[in-house]
Short mmCIF file of C-alpha atoms in Angstrom, two decimals:
data_model
loop_
_atom_site.label_atom_id
_atom_site.label_comp_id
_atom_site.label_asym_id
_atom_site.label_seq_id
_atom_site.Cartn_x
_atom_site.Cartn_y
_atom_site.Cartn_z
CA MET A 238 0.12 -0.12 0.08
CA MET A 239 1.09 3.30 -0.78
CA LYS A 240 1.63 5.93 2.10
CA LYS A 241 -1.99 6.88 3.32
CA MET A 242 -2.48 10.65 2.91
CA THR A 243 -5.74 12.58 3.84
CA ILE A 244 -7.13 15.00 1.29
CA ASP A 245 -5.99 17.77 3.34
CA ASP A 246 -2.31 16.40 3.25
CA LYS A 247 -2.36 16.25 -0.49
CA LEU A 248 -4.06 19.59 -1.00
CA GLY A 249 -1.39 21.00 1.48
CA LEU A 250 1.30 20.01 -1.36
CA ASP A 251 -0.49 22.58 -3.65
CA ILE A 252 0.32 26.04 -4.22
CA TYR A 253 -2.57 28.37 -3.11
CA ASN A 254 -3.04 32.20 -2.88
CA THR A 255 -6.26 31.89 -1.12
CA ASP A 256 -8.69 34.76 -0.45
CA GLU A 257 -9.77 33.61 3.04
CA HIS A 258 -12.94 35.64 3.11
CA GLU A 259 -14.28 35.93 -0.48
CA SER A 260 -15.54 32.69 -1.92
CA HIS A 261 -15.65 32.31 -5.62
CA ILE A 262 -18.45 29.85 -5.07
CA ASP A 263 -21.91 30.76 -3.50
CA VAL A 264 -23.42 27.64 -1.91
CA ASP A 265 -26.95 27.23 -0.57
CA LEU A 266 -26.17 25.42 2.85
CA GLU A 267 -29.76 25.41 3.73
CA CYS A 268 -30.52 22.75 1.05
CA LYS A 269 -32.12 19.65 2.30
CA ASP A 270 -31.96 17.53 -0.66
CA GLU A 271 -29.82 14.93 0.39
CA ALA A 272 -29.22 13.22 -3.00
CA GLU A 273 -28.23 16.66 -4.43
CA ILE A 274 -25.75 17.31 -1.52
CA MET A 275 -24.20 13.61 -1.95
CA LYS A 276 -23.40 14.30 -5.69
CA LEU A 277 -21.28 17.26 -4.72
CA VAL A 278 -19.76 15.30 -1.79
CA LEU A 279 -18.89 12.39 -3.92
CA ALA A 280 -17.61 14.21 -6.88
CA CYS A 281 -15.46 17.33 -5.53
CA PRO A 282 -11.90 16.06 -6.07
CA ALA A 283 -10.90 18.40 -3.27
CA GLU A 284 -13.54 17.50 -0.65
CA CYS A 285 -14.91 21.03 -0.44
CA TYR A 286 -18.24 19.83 0.14
CA LYS A 287 -18.96 17.92 3.33
CA TYR A 288 -22.12 16.04 4.70
CA VAL A 289 -21.63 14.72 8.25
CA ASP A 290 -24.06 13.65 10.72
CA GLY A 291 -26.82 15.50 8.56
CA GLN A 292 -24.65 18.61 8.70
CA PHE A 293 -23.98 20.12 5.30
CA SER A 294 -20.68 22.39 4.99
CA PHE A 295 -18.67 23.94 2.16
CA SER A 296 -15.08 25.46 2.28
CA HIS A 297 -13.71 27.10 -0.83
CA LEU A 298 -10.28 26.74 0.53
CA GLY A 299 -8.51 23.95 -1.30
CA CYS A 300 -10.75 24.41 -4.31
CA LEU A 301 -9.01 23.15 -7.62
CA GLU A 302 -11.32 25.14 -9.73
CA CYS A 303 -12.62 22.35 -11.86
CA GLY A 304 -15.97 23.38 -12.19
CA THR A 305 -17.43 19.96 -11.19
CA CYS A 306 -19.91 21.26 -8.72
CA ARG A 307 -21.17 23.91 -11.01
CA VAL A 308 -21.97 21.54 -13.74
CA LEU A 309 -23.55 18.99 -11.34
CA SER A 310 -25.67 21.54 -9.31
CA HIS A 311 -25.80 25.02 -11.01
CA ASP A 312 -29.15 26.83 -10.08
CA LYS A 313 -29.58 24.15 -7.40
CA ILE A 314 -27.04 23.98 -4.49
CA VAL A 315 -24.47 26.09 -6.48
CA LYS A 316 -26.01 29.49 -6.73
CA SER A 317 -23.20 31.20 -8.52
CA TRP A 318 -19.68 30.09 -9.47
CA ASN A 319 -16.93 32.31 -10.95
CA HIS A 320 -13.30 31.79 -11.54
CA PRO A 321 -11.35 33.27 -8.56
CA MET A 322 -10.10 36.68 -9.08
CA GLY A 323 -6.61 37.04 -10.83
CA THR A 324 -3.56 35.43 -9.05
CA ILE A 325 -6.07 34.10 -6.45
CA GLY A 326 -6.53 30.23 -5.91
CA VAL A 327 -4.50 27.31 -6.86
CA SER A 328 -1.30 27.28 -9.16
CA PHE A 329 -0.25 24.10 -10.50
CA ARG A 330 3.40 23.71 -10.82
CA GLN A 331 3.30 20.42 -12.50
CA GLY A 332 -0.33 20.36 -14.10
CA MET B 89 -9.44 54.93 -17.25
CA SER B 90 -7.17 54.75 -20.29
CA GLU B 91 -8.62 52.91 -23.40
CA GLU B 92 -6.20 50.42 -25.06
CA LYS B 93 -6.79 49.12 -28.46
CA PHE B 94 -5.03 45.99 -29.83
CA ASP B 95 -5.30 44.09 -33.07
CA VAL B 96 -6.16 40.93 -31.15
CA ILE B 97 -6.98 40.00 -27.57
CA VAL B 98 -6.62 36.45 -26.55
CA VAL B 99 -8.29 35.42 -23.31
CA GLY B 100 -6.52 32.53 -21.88
CA GLY B 101 -2.83 31.44 -22.05
CA GLY B 102 -3.23 27.75 -22.60
CA LEU B 103 -2.34 25.80 -25.68
CA ALA B 104 -5.03 27.25 -28.03
CA GLY B 105 -4.58 30.75 -26.97
CA LEU B 106 -0.90 30.82 -27.04
CA THR B 107 -0.65 29.18 -30.32
CA ALA B 108 -2.89 31.90 -31.81
CA ALA B 109 -1.12 34.45 -30.09
CA TYR B 110 2.36 33.07 -31.36
CA GLU B 111 1.07 33.00 -34.92
CA LEU B 112 -0.46 36.62 -34.96
CA ALA B 113 2.36 37.98 -33.23
CA ASN B 114 4.82 36.55 -35.66
CA ALA B 115 2.72 38.07 -38.39
CA GLY B 116 3.21 41.47 -36.91
CA TYR B 117 0.02 42.01 -35.09
CA GLU B 118 -0.46 43.70 -31.77
CA THR B 119 -1.63 40.67 -29.70
CA LEU B 120 -2.41 40.68 -25.90
CA VAL B 121 -2.95 37.58 -23.94
CA VAL B 122 -4.87 37.81 -20.65
CA GLU B 123 -4.46 34.80 -18.30
CA ARG B 124 -5.95 34.73 -14.73
CA GLY B 125 -3.18 32.56 -13.36
CA ASP B 126 0.05 33.93 -11.97
CA TYR B 127 1.70 32.30 -15.19
CA CYS B 128 0.46 30.68 -18.34
CA GLY B 129 -0.29 26.96 -17.10
CA ALA B 130 -0.92 27.73 -13.74
CA LYS B 131 -4.48 26.67 -13.97
CA ASN B 132 -3.96 23.98 -16.56
CA MET B 133 -3.81 20.40 -16.10
CA THR B 134 -3.48 17.20 -18.49
CA GLY B 135 -3.48 13.52 -17.87
CA GLY B 136 -1.38 13.71 -19.97
CA ARG B 137 -0.14 13.42 -23.35
CA LEU B 138 0.39 15.68 -26.35
CA TYR B 139 0.20 14.23 -29.70
CA GLY B 140 2.86 16.27 -31.57
CA HIS B 141 1.51 16.68 -35.04
CA SER B 142 -0.03 19.89 -34.55
CA LEU B 143 2.34 21.86 -32.77
CA GLU B 144 5.13 20.31 -35.28
CA LYS B 145 3.48 22.44 -38.00
CA VAL B 146 3.68 25.77 -35.84
CA ILE B 147 7.14 25.08 -34.31
CA PRO B 148 8.99 22.46 -36.27
CA ASN B 149 11.22 20.12 -33.98
CA PHE B 150 9.43 21.61 -31.03
CA ALA B 151 10.39 18.66 -28.90
CA GLU B 152 14.16 19.75 -29.15
CA GLU B 153 13.56 22.70 -27.11
CA ALA B 154 10.29 22.50 -25.27
CA PRO B 155 10.07 21.13 -21.96
CA ILE B 156 8.35 17.79 -22.98
CA GLU B 157 8.86 14.92 -20.50
CA ARG B 158 9.24 11.78 -22.41
CA LYS B 159 8.49 10.45 -25.86
CA ILE B 160 5.93 7.64 -25.50
CA VAL B 161 7.05 4.65 -27.17
CA LYS B 162 4.99 1.96 -25.12
CA GLU B 163 1.29 2.08 -25.24
CA ASN B 164 -0.79 0.04 -22.76
CA ILE B 165 -4.25 -0.66 -22.15
CA ALA B 166 -5.38 -2.59 -19.07
CA LEU B 167 -8.76 -3.92 -17.92
CA LEU B 168 -8.80 -4.10 -14.30
CA ASN B 169 -10.97 -6.11 -12.06
CA GLU B 170 -10.65 -5.55 -8.07
CA LYS B 171 -7.46 -7.40 -7.32
CA GLY B 172 -5.83 -7.85 -10.80
CA GLY B 173 -6.34 -7.55 -14.42
CA VAL B 174 -5.20 -8.03 -18.00
CA GLN B 175 -2.39 -5.63 -19.51
CA ILE B 176 -1.60 -5.44 -23.19
CA ALA B 177 1.51 -3.38 -24.22
CA TYR B 178 2.13 -2.22 -27.74
CA THR B 179 5.29 -1.12 -29.05
CA SER B 180 6.22 -0.08 -32.48
CA PRO B 181 8.98 2.15 -33.97
CA GLN B 182 6.01 4.17 -35.91
CA LEU B 183 4.60 5.40 -32.37
CA GLY B 184 7.59 7.68 -32.03
CA GLU B 185 8.24 8.38 -35.81
CA GLY B 186 8.41 11.95 -37.01
CA SER B 187 5.17 13.85 -36.38
CA ASN B 188 3.38 10.51 -35.19
CA ALA B 189 5.41 11.15 -32.12
CA SER B 190 3.51 11.96 -28.73
CA TYR B 191 5.04 13.29 -25.51
CA SER B 192 4.03 13.31 -21.88
CA VAL B 193 3.88 16.71 -20.71
CA LEU B 194 3.14 18.84 -17.52
CA ARG B 195 1.15 21.85 -18.27
CA GLY B 196 2.76 24.07 -15.48
CA LYS B 197 5.98 24.02 -17.35
CA PHE B 198 4.95 23.28 -20.75
CA ASP B 199 2.47 26.27 -21.15
CA GLN B 200 5.15 28.57 -19.82
CA TRP B 201 7.59 27.70 -22.34
CA LEU B 202 4.96 28.38 -25.25
CA ALA B 203 4.12 31.63 -23.56
CA GLY B 204 7.87 32.58 -23.72
CA LYS B 205 7.86 31.73 -27.46
CA ALA B 206 4.74 34.00 -28.08
CA GLU B 207 6.20 36.81 -25.97
CA GLU B 208 9.56 36.35 -28.20
CA ALA B 209 7.17 36.58 -31.32
CA GLY B 210 5.99 39.96 -29.78
CA ALA B 211 2.78 39.03 -27.96
CA MET B 212 2.18 40.95 -25.02
CA MET B 213 1.33 38.78 -21.87
CA VAL B 214 -0.79 39.88 -18.73
CA THR B 215 -1.04 37.27 -16.24
CA GLY B 216 -3.00 37.45 -12.83
CA ILE B 217 -5.75 39.26 -14.57
CA ARG B 218 -9.43 37.63 -14.70
CA VAL B 219 -11.41 38.74 -17.61
CA ASP B 220 -14.98 39.58 -16.25
CA LYS B 221 -16.89 39.98 -19.40
CA LEU B 222 -16.70 40.95 -23.27
CA ILE B 223 -17.69 44.33 -24.29
CA GLU B 224 -20.14 44.37 -26.91
CA GLN B 225 -21.34 47.26 -29.16
CA ASP B 226 -24.11 47.01 -31.65
CA GLY B 227 -24.01 43.23 -31.19
CA LYS B 228 -20.46 43.08 -31.89
CA VAL B 229 -17.72 41.91 -29.39
CA VAL B 230 -15.11 44.87 -29.32
CA GLY B 231 -12.97 44.35 -26.32
CA ILE B 232 -12.75 43.03 -22.76
CA ASP B 233 -13.43 44.19 -19.19
CA ALA B 234 -11.18 43.05 -16.52
CA GLY B 235 -12.25 44.52 -12.94
CA GLY B 236 -13.45 47.64 -14.70
CA GLU B 237 -10.38 47.95 -16.84
CA GLU B 238 -11.69 48.05 -20.51
CA MET B 239 -9.32 46.83 -23.39
CA TYR B 240 -10.35 46.89 -26.96
CA ALA B 241 -9.46 44.87 -30.12
CA ASP B 242 -10.49 44.15 -33.53
CA VAL B 243 -11.19 40.43 -32.55
CA VAL B 244 -11.24 38.70 -29.28
CA ILE B 245 -10.22 35.10 -29.29
CA LEU B 246 -11.76 32.89 -26.65
CA ALA B 247 -9.42 30.47 -25.28
CA ASP B 248 -10.55 30.30 -21.72
CA GLY B 249 -10.95 26.57 -21.22
CA VAL B 250 -13.66 23.99 -20.66
CA ASN B 251 -15.32 26.40 -18.17
CA SER B 252 -15.67 29.33 -20.74
CA LEU B 253 -18.10 31.32 -18.71
CA LEU B 254 -17.31 34.13 -21.25
CA ALA B 255 -18.90 32.26 -24.43
CA GLN B 256 -21.75 31.51 -21.96
CA GLN B 257 -22.35 34.97 -21.09
CA ILE B 258 -22.85 36.01 -24.57
CA GLY B 259 -24.83 33.09 -25.42
CA MET B 260 -22.38 31.15 -27.90
CA LYS B 261 -22.12 28.31 -25.56
CA LYS B 262 -24.84 26.56 -23.45
CA GLU B 263 -24.55 25.28 -20.10
CA ILE B 264 -22.67 22.04 -19.75
CA GLU B 265 -24.51 18.95 -18.74
CA PRO B 266 -23.35 16.43 -16.57
CA HIS B 267 -23.33 13.88 -19.17
CA GLU B 268 -21.11 15.68 -21.49
CA VAL B 269 -18.05 16.14 -19.31
CA ALA B 270 -16.00 14.12 -16.55
CA VAL B 271 -14.10 15.05 -13.71
CA GLY B 272 -10.18 14.11 -13.73
CA ALA B 273 -8.27 13.88 -10.55
CA LYS B 274 -4.45 13.30 -10.79
CA GLU B 275 -1.48 12.69 -8.48
CA VAL B 276 2.07 13.31 -9.63
CA PHE B 277 4.66 11.14 -7.81
CA LYS B 278 8.27 11.67 -7.71
CA LEU B 279 10.66 8.91 -8.43
CA SER B 280 13.99 8.94 -10.01
CA GLU B 281 14.55 8.83 -13.77
CA GLU B 282 16.43 5.41 -13.51
CA ILE B 283 13.46 3.97 -11.28
CA ILE B 284 10.96 4.95 -13.97
CA ASN B 285 12.98 3.65 -16.78
CA GLU B 286 13.35 0.14 -14.96
CA ARG B 287 9.79 -0.12 -13.87
CA PHE B 288 8.28 0.81 -17.36
CA GLY B 289 10.94 -0.94 -19.28
CA VAL B 290 12.06 2.22 -21.13
CA ALA B 291 15.13 4.07 -21.90
CA ASN B 292 16.15 7.72 -20.94
CA GLY B 293 13.71 9.97 -22.63
CA GLU B 294 11.34 7.40 -23.62
CA GLY B 295 7.98 6.90 -21.78
CA ALA B 296 4.82 4.74 -21.45
CA ALA B 297 1.21 5.46 -21.24
CA ILE B 298 -1.34 3.11 -19.57
CA LEU B 299 -4.98 3.56 -20.14
CA CYS B 300 -7.03 1.41 -17.69
CA ALA B 301 -10.79 0.58 -17.58
CA GLY B 302 -12.69 -1.30 -15.00
CA ASP B 303 -12.08 -1.28 -11.35
CA PRO B 304 -10.49 2.48 -11.10
CA THR B 305 -13.85 4.07 -11.35
CA ASP B 306 -15.68 1.35 -9.40
CA GLY B 307 -18.10 0.44 -12.17
CA ASN B 308 -18.60 4.27 -13.16
CA LEU B 309 -18.12 5.29 -16.75
CA GLY B 310 -14.53 6.42 -16.97
CA GLY B 311 -11.10 5.15 -16.29
CA GLY B 312 -7.64 5.44 -14.89
CA PHE B 313 -4.40 6.53 -16.54
CA ILE B 314 -0.70 6.36 -15.80
CA TYR B 315 1.90 8.56 -17.80
CA THR B 316 5.58 8.58 -17.29
CA ASN B 317 7.31 11.91 -16.90
CA LYS B 318 10.88 12.72 -16.65
CA ASP B 319 11.43 11.96 -13.19
CA THR B 320 7.61 11.88 -12.14
CA VAL B 321 4.68 9.51 -12.74
CA SER B 322 1.13 10.82 -13.23
CA VAL B 323 -1.60 8.69 -11.94
CA GLY B 324 -5.09 9.51 -12.00
CA ILE B 325 -9.01 8.87 -12.84
CA VAL B 326 -11.58 10.35 -14.98
CA THR B 327 -15.37 9.71 -14.41
CA THR B 328 -18.21 10.99 -16.16
CA LEU B 329 -20.44 13.44 -14.12
CA SER B 330 -23.95 11.83 -14.90
CA ASP B 331 -22.46 8.62 -13.25
CA ILE B 332 -21.68 10.18 -9.90
CA GLY B 333 -23.55 8.44 -7.32
CA ARG B 334 -23.55 5.16 -9.18
CA SER B 335 -20.65 4.30 -7.14
CA GLN B 336 -20.47 5.38 -3.33
CA LEU B 337 -16.86 5.95 -3.60
CA SER B 338 -15.79 9.66 -3.90
CA VAL B 339 -13.50 10.77 -6.63
CA PRO B 340 -10.62 11.31 -3.97
CA LYS B 341 -11.15 7.52 -2.90
CA MET B 342 -11.24 6.49 -6.57
CA VAL B 343 -7.83 7.93 -6.91
CA GLU B 344 -6.67 6.05 -3.92
CA ARG B 345 -8.22 2.91 -5.00
CA PHE B 346 -6.50 3.25 -8.43
CA HIS B 347 -3.10 4.00 -6.90
CA ASN B 348 -3.23 1.12 -4.52
CA HIS B 349 -4.39 -1.26 -7.13
CA PRO B 350 -1.96 -4.16 -7.31
CA MET B 351 -1.30 -3.52 -10.93
CA VAL B 352 -0.55 0.11 -10.42
CA GLU B 353 1.27 0.42 -7.06
CA PRO B 354 4.27 -1.36 -8.38
CA TYR B 355 4.86 1.38 -10.74
CA ILE B 356 4.90 4.20 -8.10
CA LYS B 357 5.88 2.16 -5.00
CA GLY B 358 7.99 4.49 -2.85
CA GLY B 359 7.19 7.60 -5.10
CA GLU B 360 6.65 10.89 -3.16
CA LEU B 361 3.43 13.02 -4.02
CA VAL B 362 4.38 16.15 -5.19
CA GLU B 363 0.96 17.60 -6.53
CA TYR B 364 -2.65 16.83 -6.59
CA SER B 365 -4.86 18.28 -9.16
CA GLY B 366 -8.40 18.26 -10.78
CA HIS B 367 -10.02 19.34 -13.97
CA LEU B 368 -13.07 18.95 -15.95
CA VAL B 369 -12.64 16.90 -19.20
CA THR B 370 -14.98 17.35 -22.28
CA GLU B 371 -16.32 13.91 -23.15
CA ALA B 372 -19.22 14.51 -25.49
CA GLY B 373 -17.11 16.44 -28.16
CA TRP B 374 -18.87 16.86 -31.40
CA SER B 375 -22.33 17.43 -29.96
CA MET B 376 -21.12 20.06 -27.50
CA ILE B 377 -19.28 22.28 -30.12
CA PRO B 378 -20.48 25.89 -29.55
CA GLU B 379 -21.08 28.69 -31.86
CA LEU B 380 -17.43 29.29 -33.03
CA TYR B 381 -17.67 32.72 -34.38
CA ARG B 382 -19.49 35.86 -34.22
CA ASP B 383 -19.02 39.39 -35.02
CA GLY B 384 -15.52 40.13 -33.49
CA VAL B 385 -15.03 36.94 -31.67
CA LEU B 386 -13.88 33.38 -32.00
CA VAL B 387 -13.93 30.28 -29.80
CA THR B 388 -10.92 27.99 -29.62
CA GLY B 389 -9.77 24.59 -27.82
CA ASP B 390 -11.37 23.40 -24.73
CA ALA B 391 -13.68 26.30 -24.73
CA ALA B 392 -15.04 25.12 -28.00
CA ALA B 393 -15.13 21.52 -26.70
CA PHE B 394 -12.52 20.18 -29.19
CA VAL B 395 -11.85 16.95 -27.41
CA ILE B 396 -12.23 13.27 -28.53
CA ASN B 397 -12.02 10.45 -25.79
CA LEU B 398 -12.25 7.02 -27.17
CA GLY B 399 -10.87 5.28 -24.00
CA TYR B 400 -7.74 4.28 -25.51
CA THR B 401 -6.74 7.72 -27.04
CA VAL B 402 -7.56 10.91 -25.61
CA ARG B 403 -7.12 14.11 -27.30
CA GLY B 404 -7.56 17.67 -26.93
CA MET B 405 -4.42 19.30 -26.73
CA ASP B 406 -3.38 18.59 -30.42
CA PHE B 407 -6.80 20.01 -31.24
CA ALA B 408 -6.28 23.20 -29.17
CA ILE B 409 -3.16 23.93 -31.04
CA GLU B 410 -4.74 23.30 -34.22
CA SER B 411 -7.75 25.44 -33.58
CA GLY B 412 -5.58 28.23 -32.14
CA ARG B 413 -3.53 28.04 -35.40
CA LEU B 414 -6.72 28.24 -37.58
CA ALA B 415 -8.10 31.06 -35.47
CA ALA B 416 -4.96 33.02 -36.20
CA GLU B 417 -5.32 32.31 -39.93
CA ALA B 418 -8.97 33.60 -39.84
CA VAL B 419 -7.89 36.82 -38.08
CA LYS B 420 -5.10 37.42 -40.60
CA ARG B 421 -7.47 37.24 -43.53
CA ALA B 422 -10.04 39.31 -41.53
CA LYS B 423 -7.10 42.09 -41.07
CA ALA B 424 -6.35 42.07 -44.69
CA VAL B 425 -9.79 43.10 -45.55
CA ASP B 426 -10.03 45.06 -42.47
CA ASP B 427 -13.57 43.40 -41.87
CA TYR B 428 -14.36 41.56 -38.60
CA SER B 429 -17.80 40.61 -39.07
CA ALA B 430 -19.14 37.02 -38.36
CA ASP B 431 -19.21 36.61 -42.17
CA THR B 432 -15.50 37.13 -42.55
CA LEU B 433 -14.51 35.21 -39.42
CA SER B 434 -16.59 32.23 -40.72
CA TYR B 435 -13.34 31.51 -42.67
CA TYR B 436 -12.29 30.03 -39.22
CA LYS B 437 -15.10 27.47 -39.23
CA LYS B 438 -14.37 26.68 -43.04
CA LEU B 439 -10.65 25.89 -41.99
CA LEU B 440 -11.66 23.80 -39.21
CA GLU B 441 -14.03 21.72 -41.50
CA GLU B 442 -11.28 21.24 -43.86
CA SER B 443 -8.84 20.10 -41.00
CA PHE B 444 -8.25 16.99 -38.90
CA VAL B 445 -10.30 18.73 -36.06
CA PHE B 446 -13.64 18.34 -37.54
CA ARG B 447 -12.73 15.28 -39.72
CA ASP B 448 -11.73 13.28 -36.38
CA MET B 449 -14.31 14.57 -34.18
CA LYS B 450 -17.04 13.84 -36.80
CA LYS B 451 -15.69 10.34 -37.48
CA PHE B 452 -16.01 9.39 -33.84
CA SER B 453 -18.95 11.62 -33.02
CA ALA B 454 -21.17 8.41 -32.08
CA PHE B 455 -18.25 7.05 -29.94
CA PRO B 456 -19.43 8.49 -26.74
CA ALA B 457 -22.50 6.56 -26.84
CA ILE B 458 -20.32 3.41 -27.10
CA LEU B 459 -18.42 4.66 -24.00
CA GLU B 460 -21.59 5.04 -22.05
CA GLU B 461 -22.03 1.31 -22.11
CA HIS B 462 -21.48 0.22 -18.53
CA MET B 463 -20.63 -3.29 -19.80
CA ILE B 464 -17.20 -2.14 -21.09
CA PHE B 465 -16.50 -0.98 -17.52
CA ASN B 466 -17.96 -3.91 -15.61
CA GLU B 467 -18.87 -7.15 -17.18
CA LEU B 468 -16.08 -6.97 -19.77
CA PRO B 469 -13.00 -6.66 -17.46
CA ALA B 470 -14.71 -9.29 -15.01
CA PHE B 471 -15.03 -11.67 -17.97
CA VAL B 472 -11.51 -11.26 -19.32
CA GLY B 473 -10.23 -11.85 -15.73
CA ASP B 474 -12.35 -15.03 -15.40
CA VAL B 475 -10.90 -16.29 -19.03
CA PHE B 476 -7.35 -15.46 -17.88
CA ASN B 477 -7.89 -17.21 -14.65
CA ARG B 478 -9.01 -20.24 -16.31
CA MET B 479 -6.09 -20.21 -18.69
CA MET B 480 -3.14 -19.25 -16.49
CA VAL B 481 -4.11 -20.73 -13.04
CA VAL B 482 -2.44 -24.27 -12.60
CA ASN B 483 -3.10 -26.50 -9.60
CA SER B 484 -4.01 -29.98 -8.61
CA GLU B 485 -7.75 -29.24 -9.06
CA PRO B 486 -9.66 -30.54 -12.17
CA SER B 487 -9.47 -27.97 -14.84
CA GLY B 488 -12.39 -29.01 -16.84
CA ASP B 489 -12.85 -28.18 -20.73
CA LEU B 490 -11.32 -24.69 -21.37
CA VAL B 491 -13.96 -23.90 -24.10
CA VAL B 492 -16.99 -24.97 -22.07
CA GLY B 493 -15.53 -23.11 -19.14
CA ILE B 494 -15.19 -20.02 -21.00
CA ALA B 495 -18.71 -20.23 -22.37
CA ASN B 496 -19.86 -20.57 -18.88
CA ASP B 497 -17.99 -17.58 -17.67
CA PHE B 498 -19.39 -15.64 -20.76
CA CYS B 499 -23.08 -16.63 -19.84
CA LYS B 500 -22.47 -15.79 -16.33
CA ARG B 501 -21.35 -12.11 -17.18
CA PHE B 502 -23.46 -11.19 -20.19
CA THR B 503 -27.11 -11.52 -21.24
CA MET B 504 -27.85 -11.94 -24.93
CA ALA B 505 -30.02 -8.62 -24.77
CA GLY B 506 -27.07 -6.82 -23.57
CA ILE B 507 -24.67 -8.22 -26.03
CA ALA B 508 -27.45 -7.43 -28.90
CA ASP B 509 -27.69 -4.04 -27.80
CA PHE B 510 -23.94 -3.24 -27.53
CA VAL B 511 -23.44 -4.72 -31.01
CA GLY B 512 -26.21 -2.64 -32.50
CA LYS B 513 -24.47 0.39 -31.00
CA LEU B 514 -21.17 -0.63 -32.57
CA MET B 515 -22.84 -0.92 -35.97
CA GLU B 516 -24.22 2.55 -35.52
CA VAL B 517 -20.80 3.99 -35.33
CA ARG B 518 -19.48 2.06 -38.26
#
């Protein structure tokens, strides 16, 4: 087995210039549609969406800017999605 | 606020945008590239392999100076089940010959190199700036607005990637549907050049690609990939968004499952993870192509959905480069007559129609339907595993008749209705 790493360990290797306050994704955290929530939880490669003990949460920190959540749930849970401002967000050195 | 006017503004410093900028700057046009990342390539990710033929036309012998990782000389296809699988390797001198050659690349480095070439040619690069909207006057695109700063040009080339919000804003492109795209997640593991050579059976500068179906995505449509870089190995999975929820494994868990698979782990054992990335991948291709030109604007590369995914070959970067080159050709013609109307710019589409971009995308336009067959990802790898087990496992147990056994395995895994349906789809593609 390869060394076990958490998603936070992995994202910690990436370079970010994070805007701690301003999120480029506006998420409806009041959503109660569990099936819709689970799609985002399963699909987000950075685990930005979490659903633990019936509690739905989102953090844009660590976002890889792929746009998966926008395609899966635009106008539903993802109220708005934009690219982060210039220089903000992830920078791939390998890519 | 100062008002600047360029001949051309390119939005997005990826392969399509940079190729267009390189060509236009070389032709003497005042060309501005606006990239939201800190540098060109900062937001870009590939599996990935670049088929060299299209860049070869723009910069002959580019591989001699570009930061390519390795020339791919070994092609592998693997069908994986939970604990094992079948891997077929193909080698041929033809794979690496002349413009047939394909290369593993890492976009962080590669795009910076191409940006440098465009800059040398005279293009102006602005990085760290997000373009918020296109400026339209009388229904024509005349420039861009970046955080209130307005910049004008005769033509704007959109090369802003799969999530082209700008093409959507002005209605050239519709919202992407989940069955049209996949999410890709990739890990890059650092190893030494020598270890990679040994494990993949290649020489210095040469590399391997391994495309895997079956277990990596736990039955979801999609697959896993492995590409050798110079001193790293890229390992990741791609899974179609409309299948999310079919497997209870999350995308990050699929990545873990794949790199721990008994056929994958030996390649990367002891490797140190240096980067984890994610990106959307266009899957539907032909049926997703947006409007490609309007008054004052062209759409190129990933923004135009120029991608083919056949499972065993995945192409996008070669299309991006060709579309950037052809966009530049169309702009040069428009400059010559000083007319940037949709009518004149429609030359871009004509060029695309005559090129391998449309030819190949059209040819394989029904292919996504084949790849939507779950059978390929579930029953087939399982059946192939059954057959090889029957052939290769030797012990003191009675082995029975091989043909009867295989027939039994076949009946266990497939239904006649399923086969008939699949063959029907194959015939349609032909």
